[in-house]
Short mmCIF file of C-alpha atoms and ligand atoms in Angstrom, two decimals:
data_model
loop_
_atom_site.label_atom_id
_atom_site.label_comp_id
_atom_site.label_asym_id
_atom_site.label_seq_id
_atom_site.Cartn_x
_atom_site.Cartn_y
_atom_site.Cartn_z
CA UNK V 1 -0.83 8.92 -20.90
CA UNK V 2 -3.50 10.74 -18.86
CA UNK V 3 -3.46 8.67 -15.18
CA UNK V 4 -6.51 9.21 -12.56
CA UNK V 5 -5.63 8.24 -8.66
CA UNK V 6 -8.43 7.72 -6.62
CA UNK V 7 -8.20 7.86 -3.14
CA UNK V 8 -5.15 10.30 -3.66
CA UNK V 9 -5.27 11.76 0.19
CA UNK V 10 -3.83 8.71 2.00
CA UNK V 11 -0.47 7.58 3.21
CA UNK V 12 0.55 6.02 -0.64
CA UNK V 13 -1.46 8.73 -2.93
CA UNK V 14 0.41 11.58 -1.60
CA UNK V 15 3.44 10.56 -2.34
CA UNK V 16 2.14 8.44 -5.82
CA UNK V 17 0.99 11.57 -7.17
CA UNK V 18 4.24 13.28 -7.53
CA UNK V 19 6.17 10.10 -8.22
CA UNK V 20 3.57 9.86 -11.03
CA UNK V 21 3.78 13.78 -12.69
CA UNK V 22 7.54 13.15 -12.66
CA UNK V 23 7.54 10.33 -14.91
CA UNK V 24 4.45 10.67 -17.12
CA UNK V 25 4.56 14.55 -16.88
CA UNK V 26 2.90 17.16 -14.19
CA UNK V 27 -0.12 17.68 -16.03
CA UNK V 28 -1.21 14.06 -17.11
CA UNK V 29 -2.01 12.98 -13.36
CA UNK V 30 -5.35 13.67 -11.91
CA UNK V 31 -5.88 13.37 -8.16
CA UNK V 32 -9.34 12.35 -6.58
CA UNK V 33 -10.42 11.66 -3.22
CA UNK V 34 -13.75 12.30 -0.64
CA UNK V 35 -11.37 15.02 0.87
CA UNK V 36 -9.80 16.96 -2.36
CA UNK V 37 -8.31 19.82 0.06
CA UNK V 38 -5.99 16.76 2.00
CA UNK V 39 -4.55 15.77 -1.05
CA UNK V 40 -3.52 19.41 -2.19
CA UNK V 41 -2.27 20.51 1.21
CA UNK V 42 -0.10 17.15 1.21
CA UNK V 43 0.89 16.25 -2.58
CA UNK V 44 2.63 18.82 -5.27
CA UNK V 45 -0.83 19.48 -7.07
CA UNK V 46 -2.10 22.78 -7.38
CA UNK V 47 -5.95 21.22 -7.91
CA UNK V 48 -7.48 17.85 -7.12
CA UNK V 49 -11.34 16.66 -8.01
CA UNK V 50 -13.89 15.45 -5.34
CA UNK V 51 -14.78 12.04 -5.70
CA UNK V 52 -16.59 9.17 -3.67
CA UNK V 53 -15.07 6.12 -5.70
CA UNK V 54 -19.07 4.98 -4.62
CA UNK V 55 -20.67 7.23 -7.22
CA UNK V 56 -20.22 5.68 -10.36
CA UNK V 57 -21.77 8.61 -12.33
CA UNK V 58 -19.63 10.88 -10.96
CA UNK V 59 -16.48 8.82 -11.20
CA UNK V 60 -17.68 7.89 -15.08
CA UNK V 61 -17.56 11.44 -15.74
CA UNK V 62 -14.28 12.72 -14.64
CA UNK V 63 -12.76 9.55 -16.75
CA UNK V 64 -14.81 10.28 -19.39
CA UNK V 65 -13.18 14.43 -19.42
CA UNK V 66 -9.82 13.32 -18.59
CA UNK V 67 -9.11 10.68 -21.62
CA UNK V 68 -8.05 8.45 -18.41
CA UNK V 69 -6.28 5.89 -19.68
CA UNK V 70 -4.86 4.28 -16.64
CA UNK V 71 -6.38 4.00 -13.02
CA UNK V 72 -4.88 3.93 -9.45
CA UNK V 73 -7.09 2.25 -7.00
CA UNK V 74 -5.97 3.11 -3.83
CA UNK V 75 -9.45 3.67 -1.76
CA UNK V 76 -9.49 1.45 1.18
CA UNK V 77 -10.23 1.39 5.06
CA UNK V 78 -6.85 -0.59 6.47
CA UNK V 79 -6.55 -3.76 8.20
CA UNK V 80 -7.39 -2.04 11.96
CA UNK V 81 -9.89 0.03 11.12
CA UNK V 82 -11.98 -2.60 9.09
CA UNK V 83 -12.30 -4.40 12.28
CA UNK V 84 -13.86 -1.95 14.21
CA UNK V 85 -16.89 -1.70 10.99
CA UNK V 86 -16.15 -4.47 8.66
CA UNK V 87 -19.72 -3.80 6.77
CA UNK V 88 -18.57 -0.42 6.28
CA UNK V 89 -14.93 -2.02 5.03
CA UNK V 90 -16.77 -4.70 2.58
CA UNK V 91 -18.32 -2.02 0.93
CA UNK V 92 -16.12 0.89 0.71
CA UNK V 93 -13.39 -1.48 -0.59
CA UNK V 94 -15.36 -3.81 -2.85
CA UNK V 95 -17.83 -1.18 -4.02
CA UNK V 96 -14.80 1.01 -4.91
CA UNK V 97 -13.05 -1.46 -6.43
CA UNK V 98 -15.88 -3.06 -8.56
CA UNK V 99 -16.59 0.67 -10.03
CA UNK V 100 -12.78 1.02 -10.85
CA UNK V 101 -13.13 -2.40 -12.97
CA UNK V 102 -16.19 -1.95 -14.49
CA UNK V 103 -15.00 1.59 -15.48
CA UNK V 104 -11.66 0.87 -16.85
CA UNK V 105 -13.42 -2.13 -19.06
CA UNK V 106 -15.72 0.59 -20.23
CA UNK V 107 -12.93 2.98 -21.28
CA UNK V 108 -10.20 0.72 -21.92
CA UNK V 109 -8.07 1.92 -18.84
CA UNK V 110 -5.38 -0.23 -16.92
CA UNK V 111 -5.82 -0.50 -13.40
CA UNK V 112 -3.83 -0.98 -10.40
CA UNK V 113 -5.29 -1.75 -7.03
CA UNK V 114 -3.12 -2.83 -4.29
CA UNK V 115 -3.22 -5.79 -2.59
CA UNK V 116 -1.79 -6.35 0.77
CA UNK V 117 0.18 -9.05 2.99
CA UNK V 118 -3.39 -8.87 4.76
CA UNK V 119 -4.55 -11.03 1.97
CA UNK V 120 -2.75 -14.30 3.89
CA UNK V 121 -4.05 -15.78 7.31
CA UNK V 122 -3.04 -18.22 10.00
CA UNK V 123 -2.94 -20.94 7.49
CA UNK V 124 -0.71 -19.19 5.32
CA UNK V 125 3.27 -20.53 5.16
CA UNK V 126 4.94 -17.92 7.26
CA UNK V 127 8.15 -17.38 6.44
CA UNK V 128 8.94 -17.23 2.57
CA UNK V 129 5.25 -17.08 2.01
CA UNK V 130 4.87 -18.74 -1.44
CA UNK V 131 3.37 -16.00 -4.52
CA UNK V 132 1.00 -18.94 -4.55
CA UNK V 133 -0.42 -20.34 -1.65
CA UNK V 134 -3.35 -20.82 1.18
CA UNK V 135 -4.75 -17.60 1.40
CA UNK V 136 -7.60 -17.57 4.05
CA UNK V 137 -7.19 -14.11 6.07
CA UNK V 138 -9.26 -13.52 8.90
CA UNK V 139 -9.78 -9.78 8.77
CA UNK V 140 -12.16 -8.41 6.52
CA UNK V 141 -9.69 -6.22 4.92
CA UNK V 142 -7.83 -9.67 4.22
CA UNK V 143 -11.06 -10.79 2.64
CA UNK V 144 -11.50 -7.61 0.58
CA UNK V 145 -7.75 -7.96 -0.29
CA UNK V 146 -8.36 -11.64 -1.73
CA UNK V 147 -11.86 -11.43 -3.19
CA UNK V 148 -9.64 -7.87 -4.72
CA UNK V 149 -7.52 -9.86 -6.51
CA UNK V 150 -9.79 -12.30 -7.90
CA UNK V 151 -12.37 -9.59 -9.60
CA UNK V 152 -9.18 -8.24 -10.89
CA UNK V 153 -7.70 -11.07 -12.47
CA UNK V 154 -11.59 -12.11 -12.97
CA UNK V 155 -11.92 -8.81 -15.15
CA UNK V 156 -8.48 -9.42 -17.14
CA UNK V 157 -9.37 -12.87 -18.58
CA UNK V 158 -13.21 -12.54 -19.05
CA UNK V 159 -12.86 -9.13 -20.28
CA UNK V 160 -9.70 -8.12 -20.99
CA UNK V 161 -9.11 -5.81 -18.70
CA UNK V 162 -5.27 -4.84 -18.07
CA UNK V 163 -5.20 -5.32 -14.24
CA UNK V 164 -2.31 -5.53 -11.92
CA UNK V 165 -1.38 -5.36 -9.18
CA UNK V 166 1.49 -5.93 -5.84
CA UNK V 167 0.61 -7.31 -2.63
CA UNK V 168 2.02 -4.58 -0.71
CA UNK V 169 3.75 -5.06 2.73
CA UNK V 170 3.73 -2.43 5.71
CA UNK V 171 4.48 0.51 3.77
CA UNK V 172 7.31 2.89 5.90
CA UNK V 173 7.04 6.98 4.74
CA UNK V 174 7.50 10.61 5.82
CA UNK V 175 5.33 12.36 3.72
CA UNK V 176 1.39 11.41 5.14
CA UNK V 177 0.79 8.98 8.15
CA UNK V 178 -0.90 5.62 7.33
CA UNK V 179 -4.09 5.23 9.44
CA UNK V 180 -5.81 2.35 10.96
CA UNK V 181 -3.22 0.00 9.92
CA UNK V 182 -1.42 -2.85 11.87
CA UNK V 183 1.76 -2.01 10.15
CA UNK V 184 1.56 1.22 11.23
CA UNK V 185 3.86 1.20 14.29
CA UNK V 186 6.71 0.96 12.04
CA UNK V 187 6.22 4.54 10.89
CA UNK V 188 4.67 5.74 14.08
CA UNK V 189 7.71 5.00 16.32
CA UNK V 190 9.72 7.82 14.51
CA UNK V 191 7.93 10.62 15.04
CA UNK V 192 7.32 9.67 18.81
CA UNK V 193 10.71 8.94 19.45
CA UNK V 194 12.12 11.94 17.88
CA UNK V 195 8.90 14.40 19.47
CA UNK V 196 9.03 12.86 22.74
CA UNK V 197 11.59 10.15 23.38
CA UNK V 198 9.37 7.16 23.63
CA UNK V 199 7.51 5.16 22.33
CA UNK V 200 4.93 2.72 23.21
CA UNK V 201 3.72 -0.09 20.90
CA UNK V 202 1.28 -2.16 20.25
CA UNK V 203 2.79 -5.31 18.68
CA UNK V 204 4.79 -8.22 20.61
CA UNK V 205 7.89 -7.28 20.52
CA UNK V 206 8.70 -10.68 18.67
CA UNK V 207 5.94 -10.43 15.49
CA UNK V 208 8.17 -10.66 12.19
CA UNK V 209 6.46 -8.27 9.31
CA UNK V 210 7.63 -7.71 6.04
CA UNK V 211 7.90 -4.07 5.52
CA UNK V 212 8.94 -1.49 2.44
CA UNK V 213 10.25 1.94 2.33
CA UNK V 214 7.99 4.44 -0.22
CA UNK V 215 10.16 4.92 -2.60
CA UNK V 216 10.58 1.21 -3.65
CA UNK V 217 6.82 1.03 -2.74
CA UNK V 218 6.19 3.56 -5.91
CA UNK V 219 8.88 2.20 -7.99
CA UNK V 220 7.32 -1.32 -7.79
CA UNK V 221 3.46 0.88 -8.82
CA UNK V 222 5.30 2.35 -12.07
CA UNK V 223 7.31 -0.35 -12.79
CA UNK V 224 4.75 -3.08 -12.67
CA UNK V 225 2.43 -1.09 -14.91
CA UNK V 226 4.91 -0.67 -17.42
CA UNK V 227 6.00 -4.11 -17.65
CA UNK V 228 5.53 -5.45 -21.04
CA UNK V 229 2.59 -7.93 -20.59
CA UNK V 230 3.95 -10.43 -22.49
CA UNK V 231 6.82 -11.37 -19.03
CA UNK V 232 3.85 -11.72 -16.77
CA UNK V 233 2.49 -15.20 -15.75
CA UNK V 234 0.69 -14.07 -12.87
CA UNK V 235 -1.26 -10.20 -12.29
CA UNK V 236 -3.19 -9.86 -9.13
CA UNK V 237 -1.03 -9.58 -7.25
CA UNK V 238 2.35 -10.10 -6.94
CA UNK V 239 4.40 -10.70 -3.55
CA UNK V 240 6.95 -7.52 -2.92
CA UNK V 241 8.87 -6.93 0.23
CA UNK V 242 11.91 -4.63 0.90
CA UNK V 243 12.76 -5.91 4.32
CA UNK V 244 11.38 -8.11 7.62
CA UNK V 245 11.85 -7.10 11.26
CA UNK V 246 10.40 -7.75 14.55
CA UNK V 247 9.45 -4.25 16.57
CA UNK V 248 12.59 -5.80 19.19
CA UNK V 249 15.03 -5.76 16.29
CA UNK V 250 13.54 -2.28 14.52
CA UNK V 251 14.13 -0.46 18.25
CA UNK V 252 17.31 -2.01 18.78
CA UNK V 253 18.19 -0.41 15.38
CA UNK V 254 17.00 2.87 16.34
CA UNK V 255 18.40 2.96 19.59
CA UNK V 256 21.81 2.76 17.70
CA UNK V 257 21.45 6.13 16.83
CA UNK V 258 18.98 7.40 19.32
CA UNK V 259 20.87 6.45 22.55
CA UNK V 260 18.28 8.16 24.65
CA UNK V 261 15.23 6.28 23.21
CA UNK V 262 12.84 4.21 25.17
CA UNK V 263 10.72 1.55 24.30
CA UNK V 264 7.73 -0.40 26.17
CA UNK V 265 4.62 -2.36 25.16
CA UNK V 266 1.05 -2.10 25.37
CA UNK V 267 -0.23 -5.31 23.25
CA UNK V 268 -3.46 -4.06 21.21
CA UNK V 269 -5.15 -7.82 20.93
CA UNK V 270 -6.77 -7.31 17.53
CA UNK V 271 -3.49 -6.04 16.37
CA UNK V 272 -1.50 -9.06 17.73
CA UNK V 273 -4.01 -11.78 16.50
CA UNK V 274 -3.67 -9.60 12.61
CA UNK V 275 -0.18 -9.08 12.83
CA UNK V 276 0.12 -13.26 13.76
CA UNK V 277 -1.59 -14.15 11.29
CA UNK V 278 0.54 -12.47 8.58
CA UNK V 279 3.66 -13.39 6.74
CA UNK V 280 6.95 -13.04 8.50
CA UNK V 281 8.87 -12.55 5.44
CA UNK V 282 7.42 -13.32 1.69
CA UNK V 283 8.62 -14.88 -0.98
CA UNK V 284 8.74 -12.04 -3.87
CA UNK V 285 11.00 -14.18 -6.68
CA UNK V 286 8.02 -14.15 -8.95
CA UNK V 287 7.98 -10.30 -9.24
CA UNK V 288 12.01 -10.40 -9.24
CA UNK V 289 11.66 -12.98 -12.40
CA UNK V 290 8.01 -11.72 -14.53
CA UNK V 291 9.03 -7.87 -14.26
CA UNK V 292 12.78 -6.79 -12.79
CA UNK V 293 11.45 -5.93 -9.36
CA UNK V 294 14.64 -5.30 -7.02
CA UNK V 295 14.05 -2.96 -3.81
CA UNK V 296 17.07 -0.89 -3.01
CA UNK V 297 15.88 0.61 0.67
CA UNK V 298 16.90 -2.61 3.90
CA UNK V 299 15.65 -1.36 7.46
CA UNK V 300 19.96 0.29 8.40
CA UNK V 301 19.21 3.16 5.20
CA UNK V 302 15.78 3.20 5.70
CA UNK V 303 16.37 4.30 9.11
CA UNK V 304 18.48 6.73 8.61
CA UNK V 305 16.54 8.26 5.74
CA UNK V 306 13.60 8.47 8.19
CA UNK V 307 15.29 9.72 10.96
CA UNK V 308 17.09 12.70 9.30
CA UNK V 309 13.73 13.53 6.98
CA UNK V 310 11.34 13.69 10.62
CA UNK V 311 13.94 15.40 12.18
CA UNK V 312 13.18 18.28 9.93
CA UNK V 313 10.08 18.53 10.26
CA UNK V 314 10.72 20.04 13.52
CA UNK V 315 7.71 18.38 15.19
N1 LIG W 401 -0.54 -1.57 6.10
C1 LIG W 401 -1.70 -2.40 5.99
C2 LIG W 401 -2.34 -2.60 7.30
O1 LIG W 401 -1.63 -2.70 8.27
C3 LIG W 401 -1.33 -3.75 5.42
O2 LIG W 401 -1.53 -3.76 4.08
O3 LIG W 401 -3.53 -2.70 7.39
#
């Protein structure tokens, strides 16, 4: 199977690309993104193409020379940084994903684009959000998210298209940092507290998130997409969570092992009125039940995976 990731330079592709060459072989995965020399510098692959997910010619092409027969999605601006241009976030996300479709129905490719707990809004159930429910975000990377997931599933019954696809949570890593993400405190506050100290963050210290360590988050990309399509009742996109803290209860946790750590607050308003309006935990029984899904990483080994893996980094 010949696999193409587009938008391979971020926080997930990095890591997605060698999590991908290790089970479908080093030489069937094909990395893309605007900035080819990020993902080389940051993934195990010796050579990665140039693509805007925009140009549909150019994407075509590389498909076309590859034999790609299954597509990761993964070019987005996140939930923060979609506030501050959402016209620029409506169409680098829906004009990227709209390609992606319309390509793999052309070539016959699968597809997986993520979805997000952004997808929910203030009139979503918070805790145990349903798989199916109110979904009415108020960010435009929420709206991106849902209108996301209904092209996809749009593009599997009208055309056949094998889309799927997770709602992924706050996504916890120590390979590349996330960017412009509401989430992203819970990745940031390691490397400040083990470079300086302290750290100083931007959500209440009571807002509940769900959140998920990478490697379930690339278990749950593989496994998903190998799921025999016959178990699945629903496809963009399933709930998946791993764990749900508040930042109070993720410092306490740290401090447990970093006695000398200090904490304060500096409330970023469009963060707090996102992060509020998102699930405190999720309900992800559906994805236990229509493919096997069953994280292995709580917040306790999380954190100490994350602490001993930044600590050698010797920031
Ligand atoms: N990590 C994302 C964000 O915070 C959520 O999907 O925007």
């Amino acid at each position: 199977m010949n696999i193409l990731v587009v938008g391979a330079g971020g926080q997930i592709g990095t890591e997605l690309i060698p999590h991908l060459q290790k089970n479908y072989g080093y030489d069937n995965v094909i990395a893309a993104d605007v900035r080819p020399e990020v993902v080389e510098r940051l993934s195990n692959i010796s050579r990665s193409i140039a693509l805007d997910a925009l140009d549909v010619k150019s994407y075509s092409a590389i498909i076309k020379e590859n034999r790609i027969d299954r597509i990761y999605n993964l070019v987005a601006l996140l939930s923060a940084t979609g506030e501050k241009n959402p016209q620029l976030a409506w169409s680098v996300n829906m004009g990227a994903l709209l390609n992606s479709l319309e390509l793999a129905r052309e070539f016959k490719c699968s597809i997986f684009t993520p979805s997000s707990i952004g997808a929910f809004g203030n009139n979503t159930p918070h805790d145990n959000t349903p798989q199916d429910t109110v979904m009415r975000p108020n960010t435009m990377y929420g709206v991106c998210k849902v209108s996301g997931e209904l092209l996809s599933d749009y593009y599997h019954s009208r055309f056949g298209v094998d889309s799927r696809s997770v709602r992924f949570p706050g996504i916890i890593s120590n390979g590349c940092l996330p960017g412009g993400g509401t989430t992203d405190y819970a990745v940031e506050v390691f490397y400040e507290i083990i470079r300086k100290g302290t750290y100083t963050c931007q959500i209440p210290e009571n807002t509940y998130m769900d959140m998920l360590y990478m490697p379930d988050a690339l278990e749950a990309t593989t496994q998903l997409m190998d799921a025999d399509p016959a178990t699945l009742i629903h496809r963009n996109s399933f709930n998946v969570t791993g764990m749900s803290f508040s930042p109070k209860e993720l410092f306490s946790a740290i401090c447990k092992r970093v006695p000398s750590a200090k904490f304060d607050y500096n409330v970023d308003p469009v963060k707090d009125a996102i992060s509020a309006s998102w699930p405190n935990y999720m309900d992800d029984s559906c994805a236990r039940k229509e493919w096997g899904w069953k994280p292995k990483w709580g917040m306790e080994e999380m954190i100490d995976d994350m602490l001993s893996a930044i600590r050698l980094k010797q920031l």
